[in-house]
Structures are given as C-alpha cells and as structure tokens.
Amino acid sequence: MANYSKWGQCLCLLLCLTASPLMLSAQQSRPWQDDFWQWVEADEGDAAQWEEAFDQLTELENHPINLNSATREQLERLPFLSSRQVGDLLEYVYRNKAMLSLSELLLVKSIGDDVRRLLLHFVCVAPVERQMPTLRLDSALLRGDNTLSATVSIPFYTRKGYRDGYLGKRYAHTVRYQHNYRDRLKVGFTAAQDAGEPFFSNRNKMGYDHYSYYLQLNHLGRIDRLCLGMYRVQMGMGLIMNGAFAMGKTMMLQSAMRSSADIRAYSSRSVANYLQGAALTMRLSDHWRTTVFGSYRPLDATLNDDGTVRTLLTSGYHRLPAEMDKKHNTYRWDAGGSVGWHGKKVYVNGNFVYSHFDRTLDPDREGAPFRRYQAAGATFANMSVDYGYTGDNISLAGEAAINRHGHLALLHRATWHPATSLTFSAIHRYYDKQYTALHARSFSEGGKVQNEHGMYVGMEWRPSWRFLLKVYADYAHFAWARYQVSTSSDAFDTKVACEWKSRNWMLDGYYRLHLTQRDNAEKTTLYNRYNHRLRLRLSRAIGSSLSWQTQLDGTSVSIHQQYWGYMGSQQLTWKRSTFRLSGRMGYFHTNSYESRLYQYEPSLRYDFYFPAFYGEGIRYSFLASATIANRLMLTAKLGVTDYFDRSKIGSGKQEICHSSQPDLQLQMEWKF
C-alpha cells in the first residue's frame, strides 16, 4: 500500500509537469515575491537575512514611493536599484518636472525589464504638494490609513515537545497594526507568538511572547526622520552598523552596496537586529546631515556559572523552561551617530557606535580555535569613515573601520558601465581576525565581518531585452581557524546565470560551483568540498490571469564521497480581479543532507518560507486569497511535505511520529 501511494503521488506530479505546458500560453505575469527571489534564493544565505528583506519590501509595497517627490535616500531603500539607476531616475524627474505615468520608466535606459518589473510594485506617480503642511499629531492620528492583520498557523500533527516539555500550544499567531498619515507619520505594533510558547501564562503574563512597537515622524523642519520605540539603523557599508539586510552575491551584480546613514521603524516579528529607544536624522544644511541614536534593550543569553555571558541567543524561542529562563537575562546599551557631507557626485561620512552590556561577554575562547577571537568584554566601540563617488560611467564606494583595540576592517567596491547594456563590478574586503563589531553585517563569504580577505568580480550583460547574462567569481582567504576548520583555509565561489525571454516565454537558469575546505577526521589536513548546483526554469502565462512555471534543480557534492540530489517542481497560478489561486508541487530525492536543496515557496503576506529538502518525498501547497471591497483580504495556505524514506520527521522535542507534515495558515488583513 505504501508503494502504491508513493508511485501514485509521483504519477500525479508527472502529469502536472507534462500536461500544463500544453494547456497554457502567453505573457509572463507574477507577484513581486517571485521576481525578487529569483535574484537571491540561489545564494542560500542566512534565512533570517532574507526574512528581513521580505519584511522591508512588504512594507514598501503597502506604502509605495512617489517618484515625483522621492529623495535619493528613499530610492536607495530599494536593494535592487544601483546608484546609477537611482541617479538616472532622479535626473529624469528633475529634467521633466514630473512623471505623468509609470510607463515613463521605459525611457530610463539604465533600468532593464527585470528591475522595472520589480520597481512597479514599490513606486507610484502622484502630484507633489508645493509646500509641506504643518504636521498636527491630533489630526494625523485621526486621519490616514489603518492596516490590521492577523495570522495563525495550524499544524495537523503533534511534535514530541507538546506531549512532554513545551510550555505552550502548537499554534503560532501574529497580530499587526499600523497607522500611516501620508509620508509624515507611521505608528504601530506587532505581537508575535511562536508555536510551543506560553500565552498569557508563565513569564508571558502580558500575552504574546514578543512585541514590537514604533512611532516614526518624517519631515519635521530640519528633522528628516524621528523614530521612537523599536527601530533599525544603517550606517556606511555595514562594517560597524547594519540594521538593513545584506544581499547575496548574485544581487551584488545589480546592487551597488550603497553607503548611507538611515533609520526606520522596526515592525518585524524577529527578535534580532533591532534597537530600542530613540533615533533621528537631521539636515544641518543643504550638504550636511547627521544621525544620532540611543538604545537600551533586553537580550537572551546562555550564562556561565559566574554570571558572565557565554553565548548571545537570537532565535527568540521560549518553548522550554530552559529557554524561558534565558529570556531577557542580559541588557545592552547602544549609542552612536553619523555626520556626513553629500555633494552631487561625492560624499563622505564619519560614523561611531558604542555598546555596553550589563554582563561581561566571556565565550569559551580556549575550548576551540575558531572561538579564539570572538567578542569578549562588556564595552565595545567602533569608528568608521565611508566615502564614495558616482560618475556617469563609474561609481566607487568604500568604508574603513576600526575597533577600540585598533584592528581594521576595509571594504571597497567599484562599478563600471562601459555601455548601457554592460556592467562590471569588483569588491575587495579585508576583515582582520581580531576585528569585532557587534552590529556589523556586510559582504562576506564566511558570514561575519571578521577573519576574511577576499576579492569578488562580476559582470552583467544585457545585449537586448530578450537576453541577460550574469557572471561572478569570488575568492576568500581565512587567516585563522573557522568552524570545522582548525587552520587557515580558502574558499572559491563562481556562478553563471542566463535569462532568455520572448513575448510569451521565459527561460532562465544557472550553474554554481562553491568550493570550501574542512578538517579531515584526524584534523591533520584539509580536504576540499565541491558543491555543484544547477537550475533550469521555464515560465509562461496567459495574460494576467493564468501562469505556470516548471523548475528543475540538481546538486552534486564531493567530499570523501559523492552526494547528489534533484528536485522537479511545477507551479500553477490563476488570478482574476480580486481572487488568486496558486498550487505548487515538487518531487525531491537526495542521498544525503549534504546534498540538500533549497526552494522558495510563495506564502502569506509578511511570511517567509524558504525550506531545505533532503531525502525522498514530495512537497505540495495550495494558496488562495480574496480581496473584498479593496479593504478586506482573506488568505489561506495549505502545505504538505510527504517523505518516502522515513517514518519520523525531525528529532528531539521537534520530532513528528509520522512521514507526513501538513500545515494550514490563515490570514486576515483589513484596511480602514
């Protein structure tokens, strides 16, 4: 019976993969999430990083930027726009006084079709008020737009922890509220509860396990922005402070790694990478701007016997008594700022960050070589200078940072546009093994702004609107030990991606080789780990109503032996007026966790789903949404993963005593 079920499911998948191209034809049409994840999912970076990207772009989709009044800082929040494209947009609006229609984006030659397709979701065209009206908080709070959303996840299975250990129920749920008044005021909160966490019980007496709250005011005289509550700060290129998301290597061919000082309200459900207090950005003159901030927030930590901190925790899980005991047991003060001069083509900023813990950080630095230079102590300080030049065909940017002990981090980027259709990029970074910065997050191979020296070169070529070629190569050297590597090591990463499209079809794919090094079993020498990945995707649609996408993924990993894996998937989407239905089905087969495959899957608004698949099985999901009177949107998603090679899923408290994992998610969003 089990074999019949397995091959019956495979037969259904085969019919979907082969029959759908015969049923459908026409022009490609899809939501921004699908276009955006084409840029980043192949990089397989930190999942939390992509979730932050998703949150920020969803926020921008809800409140698009008016191109006729947009500033450089506003446009630079869109990570897929290069400095040249930002400059060309501003120049077009300046020369023509205003845009009358978004179709005029076709006249901005530096913006290709893929970027334009994304841009349309986050910008609008509207008349500009000649004089900014005085902001009155009473009227701003009574007027404006309100958005209230609620999401609940319902698992149709029971994990081991719910029977023995977890403090709460198996349902995860989130409530969000936000009030916006033009581009002047934003206020709101987010309440989030993970599955297994106590609700109105234990230490969560106030209900939800995590709350974020914020107030953001814009254009208050010389004050460009004021944030109270929870917020994020970005300064420079991320060597001392980066509250924005860091993009992967593929997007670096498009993004210019812009240097900027920016603050914005924090509305995410994640408990990591935010500040709590107050921050403001002020215009001192036409060319001078300054940003200052102060923060005091709780953290989770694993403590040593003497009360010092062994490890800072960022998962946000408080399901078990041991996890709950670590909740908010440490506090951190942060303060800093930036002062910068910005001309038409040149800018320079000076940045400073100071942090202090109420407990001393004392990781086990002697227990393993890779921990030798982890951050230790109670007080940390970093300074940097970032600078840049943007010309007609070339742009340069860099940041030089130093910590309180004199150790350096350097990052420089150059982009050259010899023609509208051709772009070359180069990024050099040097991060000293003893450089530590608590809030740093920037371009790297190793995932940290520490212990890395590397060079990245890339090219993007679009000879016509039909064809796009992207190529990059990245080499990194690690002077000190890393996790699973007890001595100095190297890494190499290269990728070739192509896209071809006609009026009715789109075909894209890539090949990637990622070489890293690891210790052998005796830790006497290093061996090379070769990871080959291949993807091929074919898409087509009928107008804006019906679309399909067929995707094939393959991987081969060589260590001591050969590991392999492949996955075939099919997605069908129907959209008509205020209704949308989407179905996705995929078969995966790998012979090891080493050869696991990643795939982005469309989900609810504000929700991110980018799972790894290994073993043998199928994954299928169905998404339905309806918008009522342009005010109420109801969405439901059912997702199921069936495994053919196991009778249990997961381990420990997360173990499921079945081979199937079905989940239902429901969401309501009301605009009033």
XYZ file of C-alpha atoms in Angstrom:
672
model
C 0.000 0.000 0.000
C 2.887 2.352 0.805
C 4.497 1.689 -2.584
C 1.184 2.315 -4.365
C 0.842 5.644 -2.533
C 4.391 6.667 -3.403
C 4.156 5.892 -7.101
C 0.637 7.257 -7.313
C 1.845 10.599 -5.995
C 4.784 10.558 -8.411
C 2.417 9.847 -11.321
C 0.249 12.834 -10.343
C 3.343 15.011 -10.295
C 4.466 13.751 -13.703
C 1.073 14.572 -15.195
C 1.291 18.098 -13.760
C 4.791 18.603 -15.158
C 3.956 17.386 -18.648
C 0.342 18.473 -19.137
C 0.450 22.086 -18.007
C 2.598 23.431 -20.877
C 0.035 22.026 -23.309
C -2.783 23.850 -21.558
C -1.289 27.321 -21.219
C 0.365 30.048 -23.271
C 1.176 33.788 -23.247
C 2.895 36.637 -21.410
C 4.632 36.208 -18.038
C 2.806 37.739 -15.043
C 3.602 37.181 -11.365
C 3.863 38.931 -7.999
C 6.995 40.762 -6.920
C 7.985 37.995 -4.484
C 8.641 35.555 -7.333
C 10.750 38.070 -9.243
C 12.696 39.123 -6.154
C 13.554 35.596 -5.004
C 14.948 34.771 -8.433
C 17.735 37.190 -7.538
C 18.563 35.855 -4.099
C 17.432 32.276 -3.464
C 20.383 30.676 -5.242
C 22.768 32.286 -2.761
C 21.357 30.218 0.118
C 22.334 32.854 2.641
C 21.142 33.302 6.179
C 17.383 32.668 6.265
C 16.896 35.461 8.816
C 18.585 37.849 6.387
C 16.113 37.016 3.616
C 13.193 37.270 6.041
C 14.243 40.824 6.900
C 14.404 41.639 3.185
C 10.911 40.256 2.774
C 9.555 42.339 5.678
C 11.061 45.572 4.416
C 9.847 45.137 0.840
C 6.350 44.161 2.009
C 6.292 47.396 3.996
C 7.305 49.353 0.889
C 4.676 47.591 -1.204
C 1.984 48.756 1.214
C 3.273 52.340 1.044
C 4.898 52.936 -2.357
C 7.349 55.767 -3.005
C 6.071 58.711 -5.043
C 8.679 59.128 -7.783
C 7.813 62.793 -8.247
C 8.843 63.645 -4.688
C 11.316 60.827 -3.990
C 14.686 61.617 -2.469
C 17.887 59.706 -3.085
C 17.634 58.218 0.423
C 14.118 56.896 -0.266
C 15.078 55.242 -3.558
C 18.201 53.736 -2.022
C 15.970 51.662 0.268
C 15.170 49.519 -2.773
C 18.045 46.993 -2.770
C 17.736 46.055 -6.444
C 18.448 49.612 -7.668
C 22.051 50.542 -8.409
C 23.445 54.013 -7.688
C 23.364 54.749 -11.393
C 19.698 53.797 -11.688
C 18.813 55.904 -8.647
C 20.643 58.865 -10.175
C 19.004 58.371 -13.577
C 15.525 58.276 -12.018
C 16.132 61.485 -10.089
C 17.628 63.134 -13.172
C 14.631 62.152 -15.331
C 12.128 63.608 -12.875
C 14.217 66.788 -12.496
C 14.519 67.354 -16.249
C 10.861 66.661 -16.980
C 9.486 68.345 -13.822
C 7.366 65.286 -13.061
C 6.338 61.833 -14.244
C 2.793 61.567 -15.543
C 2.734 57.771 -15.768
C 4.798 54.787 -14.631
C 5.106 53.831 -18.297
C 7.756 56.566 -18.482
C 10.106 54.168 -16.677
C 10.678 52.696 -20.150
C 12.522 55.921 -21.016
C 15.093 55.441 -18.241
C 17.575 53.386 -20.248
C 19.650 52.077 -17.344
C 16.609 50.261 -15.887
C 16.157 46.864 -17.523
C 12.942 44.913 -17.791
C 13.608 42.714 -14.741
C 14.307 45.723 -12.492
C 11.369 47.663 -13.948
C 9.062 44.720 -13.255
C 10.086 44.795 -9.611
C 10.063 48.571 -9.332
C 6.423 48.851 -10.368
C 5.374 47.191 -7.107
C 7.080 49.772 -4.881
C 6.616 53.145 -6.574
C 3.762 55.344 -7.723
C 3.230 58.645 -9.545
C 1.249 61.411 -7.835
C 1.187 65.239 -7.733
C 3.606 66.890 -5.326
C 2.461 69.336 -2.667
C 4.346 72.582 -3.214
C 4.517 73.296 0.495
C 4.701 70.657 3.189
C 1.745 71.221 5.548
C 2.336 71.526 9.270
C 2.035 68.179 10.973
C -0.519 68.132 13.781
C -0.437 64.893 15.720
C -4.127 65.025 16.678
C -5.329 65.282 13.071
C -2.634 62.902 11.791
C -3.768 60.230 14.235
C -7.443 60.690 13.334
C -6.856 60.681 9.581
C -4.685 58.472 7.439
C -4.747 54.788 6.608
C -5.005 51.901 9.059
C -3.999 48.293 8.458
C -4.794 45.453 10.841
C -3.715 41.895 10.092
C -3.874 38.607 11.979
C -2.181 35.338 11.058
C -2.442 31.866 12.589
C -0.560 28.655 11.731
C -2.296 25.344 12.451
C -0.227 22.131 12.295
C -2.123 18.867 11.673
C 0.412 16.856 13.653
C 1.869 16.795 17.148
C 5.549 17.232 17.913
C 7.116 15.349 20.783
C 7.616 18.571 22.762
C 3.870 19.256 23.018
C 3.403 15.985 24.876
C 6.414 16.452 27.124
C 8.229 19.741 27.629
C 6.803 22.704 25.706
C 5.140 25.401 27.788
C 2.511 26.402 25.227
C 0.181 25.239 22.494
C 1.160 24.197 18.979
C -0.360 27.242 17.261
C 1.766 30.179 16.094
C -0.026 33.507 15.622
C 0.779 37.143 14.891
C -1.169 40.408 15.069
C -0.006 43.567 13.291
C -1.440 47.071 13.339
C -0.114 50.137 11.556
C -1.422 53.684 11.058
C 0.017 55.860 8.276
C -0.624 59.505 7.549
C 0.729 60.440 4.129
C 4.526 60.277 4.305
C 4.583 62.092 7.630
C 3.648 59.644 10.376
C 3.804 55.911 10.946
C 2.818 54.261 14.216
C 2.032 50.664 15.053
C 2.876 47.435 16.798
C 3.455 43.744 16.090
C 2.644 40.936 18.549
C 4.122 37.522 17.745
C 3.851 34.069 19.266
C 5.876 31.046 18.145
C 4.454 27.550 18.388
C 5.088 25.988 21.792
C 5.438 29.283 23.685
C 3.160 30.131 26.642
C 0.334 32.619 26.004
C -0.896 34.696 28.980
C 0.941 32.296 31.283
C 4.357 31.551 32.753
C 6.566 34.623 32.167
C 4.377 35.821 29.284
C 1.843 37.449 31.614
C 1.184 40.189 29.031
C 0.064 37.698 26.404
C 2.397 37.414 23.440
C 6.000 36.329 23.714
C 7.301 39.237 21.613
C 6.050 42.769 20.960
C 7.483 45.420 18.681
C 6.133 48.982 18.807
C 7.188 52.107 16.982
C 6.463 55.718 16.097
C 8.091 57.341 13.080
C 7.739 61.023 12.134
C 9.063 62.440 8.865
C 9.798 65.958 7.565
C 9.675 67.940 10.794
C 11.511 71.031 9.664
C 15.196 70.183 9.610
C 14.480 66.779 11.140
C 14.118 64.363 8.245
C 13.083 61.472 10.451
C 12.452 60.740 14.108
C 11.953 57.173 15.403
C 10.727 56.243 18.874
C 10.329 52.720 20.214
C 11.917 49.983 18.137
C 13.919 50.902 15.070
C 16.849 49.943 12.855
C 19.942 51.905 11.909
C 22.185 51.514 8.891
C 25.490 53.349 8.586
C 28.118 53.125 5.884
C 28.535 49.783 4.155
C 27.783 47.769 7.278
C 31.238 47.410 8.845
C 30.129 48.845 12.199
C 26.299 49.060 11.957
C 23.824 47.480 9.587
C 20.174 47.157 10.535
C 19.208 46.645 6.905
C 19.527 43.318 5.154
C 22.709 42.219 3.389
C 22.134 40.851 -0.092
C 23.756 37.793 -1.645
C 26.411 37.648 -4.311
C 24.022 37.416 -7.238
C 22.256 40.641 -6.322
C 25.624 42.367 -5.909
C 25.781 42.418 -9.708
C 22.831 44.798 -9.586
C 23.006 46.489 -6.187
C 25.770 48.997 -5.636
C 26.307 48.367 -1.906
C 25.435 51.966 -1.265
C 26.838 53.808 1.715
C 24.211 55.681 3.688
C 23.023 56.618 7.161
C 19.388 55.644 7.544
C 16.918 54.947 10.350
C 13.469 53.405 10.122
C 10.812 51.958 12.368
C 11.020 48.249 13.144
C 7.835 46.251 12.592
C 9.161 42.706 12.177
C 8.341 39.700 14.345
C 12.029 38.773 14.587
C 13.686 39.408 17.961
C 17.145 40.048 16.488
C 18.830 43.024 14.867
C 16.839 45.945 16.237
C 17.407 48.828 18.653
C 15.008 50.242 21.241
C 14.889 53.883 22.243
C 15.124 56.949 20.002
C 16.903 57.970 16.790
C 16.760 60.975 14.495
C 18.225 62.147 11.210
C 18.631 65.899 10.717
C 19.647 68.165 7.840
C 22.237 70.640 9.101
C 22.452 72.355 5.694
C 22.000 71.531 2.027
C 25.060 69.267 2.106
C 25.427 68.220 5.737
C 23.325 65.585 7.510
C 23.637 63.903 10.879
C 22.108 60.834 12.505
C 22.142 60.080 16.243
C 20.587 57.227 18.215
C 20.361 55.743 21.699
C 19.083 52.329 22.711
C 18.525 50.112 25.758
C 17.137 46.644 25.125
C 16.991 43.150 26.660
C 18.727 40.113 25.164
C 18.647 36.349 25.629
C 21.883 34.671 26.639
C 23.406 31.436 27.859
C 25.307 32.233 31.058
C 28.434 30.797 32.615
C 28.470 29.672 36.248
C 29.926 33.025 37.311
C 27.095 35.007 35.659
C 29.020 36.099 32.578
C 27.644 35.546 29.062
C 28.853 32.517 27.135
C 26.583 32.930 24.090
C 24.096 35.560 22.912
C 20.909 33.967 21.549
C 18.889 35.377 18.639
C 16.379 32.610 17.812
C 13.660 34.120 20.034
C 12.318 30.702 21.035
C 10.944 30.351 24.583
C 9.198 26.985 24.392
C 11.068 25.047 27.071
C 11.679 26.037 30.706
C 15.406 26.246 29.960
C 14.733 28.628 27.056
C 12.353 30.718 29.147
C 14.984 31.041 31.896
C 17.286 32.707 29.358
C 14.698 35.236 28.209
C 15.828 38.833 28.759
C 18.539 37.903 31.261
C 21.023 40.400 29.760
C 20.755 44.074 28.770
C 22.715 46.182 26.307
C 23.108 49.938 25.885
C 23.898 51.305 22.411
C 24.623 54.827 21.263
C 26.169 56.315 18.175
C 25.784 58.539 15.212
C 26.951 59.677 11.825
C 27.867 63.040 10.326
C 28.153 63.313 6.566
C 28.719 65.695 3.680
C 26.917 64.889 0.428
C 27.631 66.646 -2.828
C 26.230 65.936 -6.251
C 28.745 63.179 -7.011
C 30.876 62.807 -3.887
C 30.027 62.010 -0.272
C 31.888 61.256 2.946
C 30.538 60.190 6.356
C 32.047 59.672 9.784
C 30.357 57.013 11.938
C 30.608 55.891 15.556
C 28.956 53.117 17.643
C 29.340 52.437 21.373
C 27.859 49.386 23.147
C 27.890 48.256 26.769
C 26.478 45.100 28.426
C 25.346 44.732 31.999
C 27.130 41.343 31.965
C 30.592 40.593 30.609
C 30.798 38.533 27.413
C 33.032 35.567 28.178
C 32.798 32.889 25.450
C 34.838 29.698 25.762
C 37.723 31.130 23.732
C 40.144 28.375 24.730
C 37.766 25.494 24.059
C 38.140 25.589 20.271
C 40.492 27.547 17.950
C 37.646 29.152 15.965
C 36.373 30.867 19.153
C 39.741 32.454 19.963
C 38.824 35.915 18.677
C 35.109 36.043 19.424
C 33.839 39.254 21.003
C 34.648 39.382 24.725
C 34.255 42.034 27.418
C 31.486 44.407 28.460
C 32.296 47.538 26.434
C 32.722 47.842 22.662
C 33.385 50.808 20.388
C 33.824 51.133 16.636
C 34.519 54.041 14.314
C 34.490 54.242 10.531
C 34.680 56.580 7.574
C 32.736 55.754 4.430
C 33.039 57.600 1.162
C 32.031 57.381 -2.452
C 31.920 58.881 -5.939
C 29.223 58.404 -8.576
C 30.069 59.461 -12.126
C 28.457 58.932 -15.488
C 30.039 55.532 -16.132
C 31.813 54.624 -12.925
C 30.969 54.594 -9.244
C 33.276 53.991 -6.284
C 32.474 53.396 -2.631
C 34.342 52.270 0.429
C 34.425 52.097 4.196
C 37.364 51.877 6.613
C 36.521 50.805 10.170
C 38.462 50.292 13.384
C 37.532 48.809 16.749
C 38.649 50.043 20.160
C 41.746 47.815 20.065
C 42.945 49.171 16.721
C 42.009 46.240 14.466
C 40.813 47.084 10.954
C 38.037 46.210 8.552
C 38.134 47.550 4.978
C 35.596 47.231 2.163
C 35.765 48.822 -1.293
C 33.557 48.491 -4.317
C 33.945 49.712 -7.931
C 31.301 49.561 -10.657
C 31.957 50.401 -14.307
C 29.323 50.868 -17.017
C 31.162 50.964 -20.384
C 27.747 50.744 -22.070
C 24.120 50.811 -21.007
C 23.887 47.059 -21.540
C 27.128 46.132 -19.736
C 28.209 46.430 -16.098
C 31.391 45.275 -14.373
C 31.687 45.096 -10.575
C 34.580 44.454 -8.201
C 34.515 44.207 -4.396
C 37.570 43.909 -2.172
C 37.312 43.284 1.560
C 39.803 42.816 4.371
C 38.490 41.940 7.830
C 41.153 41.409 10.485
C 40.798 38.215 12.521
C 40.692 40.318 15.724
C 38.221 42.905 14.398
C 34.935 42.745 16.321
C 31.788 44.822 15.759
C 28.564 43.686 17.408
C 26.248 45.241 14.822
C 28.349 44.678 11.699
C 26.847 42.884 8.722
C 28.246 43.264 5.253
C 29.519 41.457 2.178
C 31.388 38.271 3.098
C 31.890 34.612 2.295
C 32.187 33.461 5.887
C 29.068 35.200 7.185
C 30.964 37.540 9.546
C 32.836 40.817 9.295
C 35.930 39.129 10.739
C 38.812 36.889 9.668
C 38.423 37.264 5.894
C 40.342 38.662 2.954
C 38.693 38.342 -0.428
C 38.045 39.625 -3.934
C 34.812 39.498 -5.912
C 34.420 40.304 -9.622
C 31.206 40.177 -11.612
C 29.641 41.098 -14.928
C 26.085 41.724 -16.076
C 25.421 41.899 -19.824
C 22.086 42.623 -21.483
C 22.621 42.826 -25.254
C 18.853 43.023 -25.827
C 15.647 42.897 -23.843
C 15.458 39.186 -24.650
C 18.755 38.050 -23.146
C 20.568 38.589 -19.835
C 23.870 37.099 -18.677
C 25.274 37.358 -15.134
C 28.651 36.002 -14.094
C 30.617 36.340 -10.866
C 33.664 34.810 -9.206
C 34.648 35.257 -5.572
C 37.785 34.154 -3.724
C 38.224 34.369 0.051
C 41.088 33.526 2.396
C 40.579 32.950 6.125
C 43.781 33.556 8.069
C 42.520 31.946 11.277
C 40.529 28.831 12.169
C 36.799 28.595 11.489
C 34.055 26.181 12.476
C 35.113 22.675 11.294
C 38.427 24.160 10.077
C 41.295 24.224 12.572
C 43.779 26.221 10.464
C 43.829 28.860 7.729
C 41.706 27.985 4.694
C 40.322 29.221 1.389
C 37.006 29.346 -0.437
C 36.025 29.913 -4.060
C 32.576 30.639 -5.452
C 31.540 31.187 -9.075
C 28.213 31.344 -10.834
C 26.879 31.780 -14.382
C 23.208 32.745 -14.764
C 21.295 33.300 -18.014
C 17.822 34.510 -18.858
C 16.071 34.437 -22.230
C 12.569 35.616 -22.903
C 10.225 36.331 -25.746
C 6.870 37.994 -25.562
C 5.284 34.767 -24.349
C 8.044 32.699 -22.766
C 10.775 32.995 -20.165
C 13.636 30.532 -19.759
C 16.283 31.047 -17.101
C 18.839 29.015 -15.240
C 22.221 28.977 -13.566
C 25.232 26.865 -12.714
C 27.148 27.450 -9.479
C 30.369 25.956 -8.109
C 31.146 26.588 -4.440
C 34.428 25.259 -3.057
C 35.122 25.292 0.680
C 37.587 23.475 2.940
C 37.140 21.329 6.052
C 39.234 19.329 8.513
C 39.730 15.631 7.955
C 38.692 13.275 10.763
C 42.112 13.460 12.446
C 42.357 17.248 11.968
C 45.752 16.821 10.351
C 44.953 18.279 6.951
C 42.179 19.960 4.958
C 40.095 18.494 2.182
C 38.110 20.358 -0.477
C 34.329 20.291 -0.542
C 32.973 20.856 -4.080
C 29.331 21.863 -4.316
C 27.849 21.973 -7.839
C 24.327 23.343 -8.281
C 22.231 23.608 -11.416
C 18.800 25.101 -12.049
C 16.589 25.335 -15.130
C 13.226 27.114 -15.103
C 10.594 27.635 -17.810
C 7.677 30.054 -17.359
C 4.682 31.144 -19.372
C 1.323 32.831 -18.764
C -1.974 33.745 -20.373
C -2.344 37.472 -19.919
C -2.526 38.350 -16.256
C -4.910 35.519 -15.355
C -3.153 32.193 -15.729
C 0.533 31.321 -15.421
C 2.713 28.274 -14.942
C 6.288 27.613 -14.005
C 8.322 24.423 -14.327
C 11.588 24.173 -12.411
C 14.343 21.556 -12.222
C 17.134 21.672 -9.618
C 20.163 19.447 -9.263
C 23.148 19.269 -6.957
C 26.357 17.261 -6.647
C 28.596 17.485 -3.572
C 32.060 15.911 -3.476
C 33.752 15.427 -0.093
C 35.157 11.992 0.737
C 32.436 10.572 -1.461
C 29.838 11.763 -3.929
C 26.461 13.083 -2.790
C 23.713 14.038 -5.204
C 20.174 15.320 -5.291
C 17.498 16.649 -7.627
C 14.072 18.232 -7.451
C 11.387 18.887 -10.033
C 8.524 21.270 -9.301
C 5.526 22.766 -11.024
C 3.580 25.873 -10.064
C 0.215 26.991 -11.455
C -1.349 30.360 -10.664
C -4.764 31.766 -11.568
C -5.615 35.379 -10.881
C -8.823 37.144 -11.725
C -9.828 40.531 -10.368
C -9.698 40.197 -6.581
C -9.110 36.429 -6.425
C -5.893 34.457 -6.624
C -5.315 30.697 -6.563
C -1.890 29.093 -6.670
C -0.734 25.494 -6.482
C 2.790 24.127 -6.276
C 4.044 20.551 -6.312
C 7.548 19.139 -6.258
C 9.336 15.802 -6.034
C 12.769 15.717 -4.369
C 15.339 12.966 -3.984
C 18.775 13.348 -2.369
C 21.052 10.687 -0.903
C 22.326 12.865 1.980
C 21.699 16.002 3.999
C 24.932 17.296 2.413
C 23.139 17.455 -0.947
C 20.014 19.204 0.331
C 18.148 21.566 -1.985
C 16.531 24.930 -1.241
C 13.443 26.380 -2.894
C 11.420 29.494 -2.272
C 7.682 28.888 -1.934
C 5.036 31.637 -2.163
C 3.294 32.202 1.144
C 1.178 34.704 3.071
C 1.897 38.403 3.268
C 4.697 39.109 5.791
C 5.531 35.408 5.841
C 8.747 33.872 4.574
C 9.149 30.226 3.551
C 12.450 29.025 2.121
C 12.842 25.362 3.187
C 15.582 22.812 2.625
C 14.648 19.420 1.176
C 16.608 16.199 1.606
C 15.824 12.501 1.470
C 12.960 11.456 -0.817
C 9.445 12.805 -0.931
C 7.042 15.337 -2.342
C 6.062 18.828 -1.304
C 2.765 20.365 -2.392
C 0.985 23.544 -1.370
C -2.161 25.483 -2.257
C -2.619 29.217 -1.726
C -5.920 31.091 -2.086
C -6.647 34.761 -1.468
C -9.621 37.051 -1.965
C -9.934 40.819 -1.577
C -13.339 42.201 -0.608
C -14.195 45.822 -1.459
C -10.475 46.686 -1.623
C -10.399 46.649 2.180
C -10.508 43.095 3.471
C -8.099 40.420 2.206
C -8.508 36.794 3.280
C -5.731 34.292 2.562
C -5.322 30.593 3.257
C -2.407 28.289 2.541
C -2.236 24.520 2.937
C 1.217 22.960 2.669
C 2.156 19.284 2.969
C 5.522 17.505 2.901
C 5.336 13.719 2.489
C 8.514 11.670 2.946
C 9.023 8.239 1.343
C 12.234 7.339 3.176
C 11.323 7.790 6.854
C 8.593 7.146 9.390
C 9.606 10.054 11.651
C 10.407 13.688 10.885
C 12.863 15.704 12.935
C 14.476 14.818 16.240
C 14.347 15.676 19.926
C 11.398 17.797 21.037
C 10.643 18.675 17.384
C 10.137 15.050 16.367
C 6.950 14.142 14.470
C 5.991 10.454 14.600
C 4.681 10.432 11.029
C 6.065 10.589 7.496
C 3.748 13.483 6.576
C 3.831 17.108 7.751
C 0.692 19.128 6.821
C 0.233 22.768 7.902
C -2.575 25.274 7.420
C -2.061 29.049 7.593
C -4.864 31.614 7.716
C -4.544 35.379 7.418
C -6.897 38.342 7.555
C -5.833 41.865 6.580
C -8.243 44.786 6.982
C -7.569 48.276 5.690
C -9.701 51.111 7.026
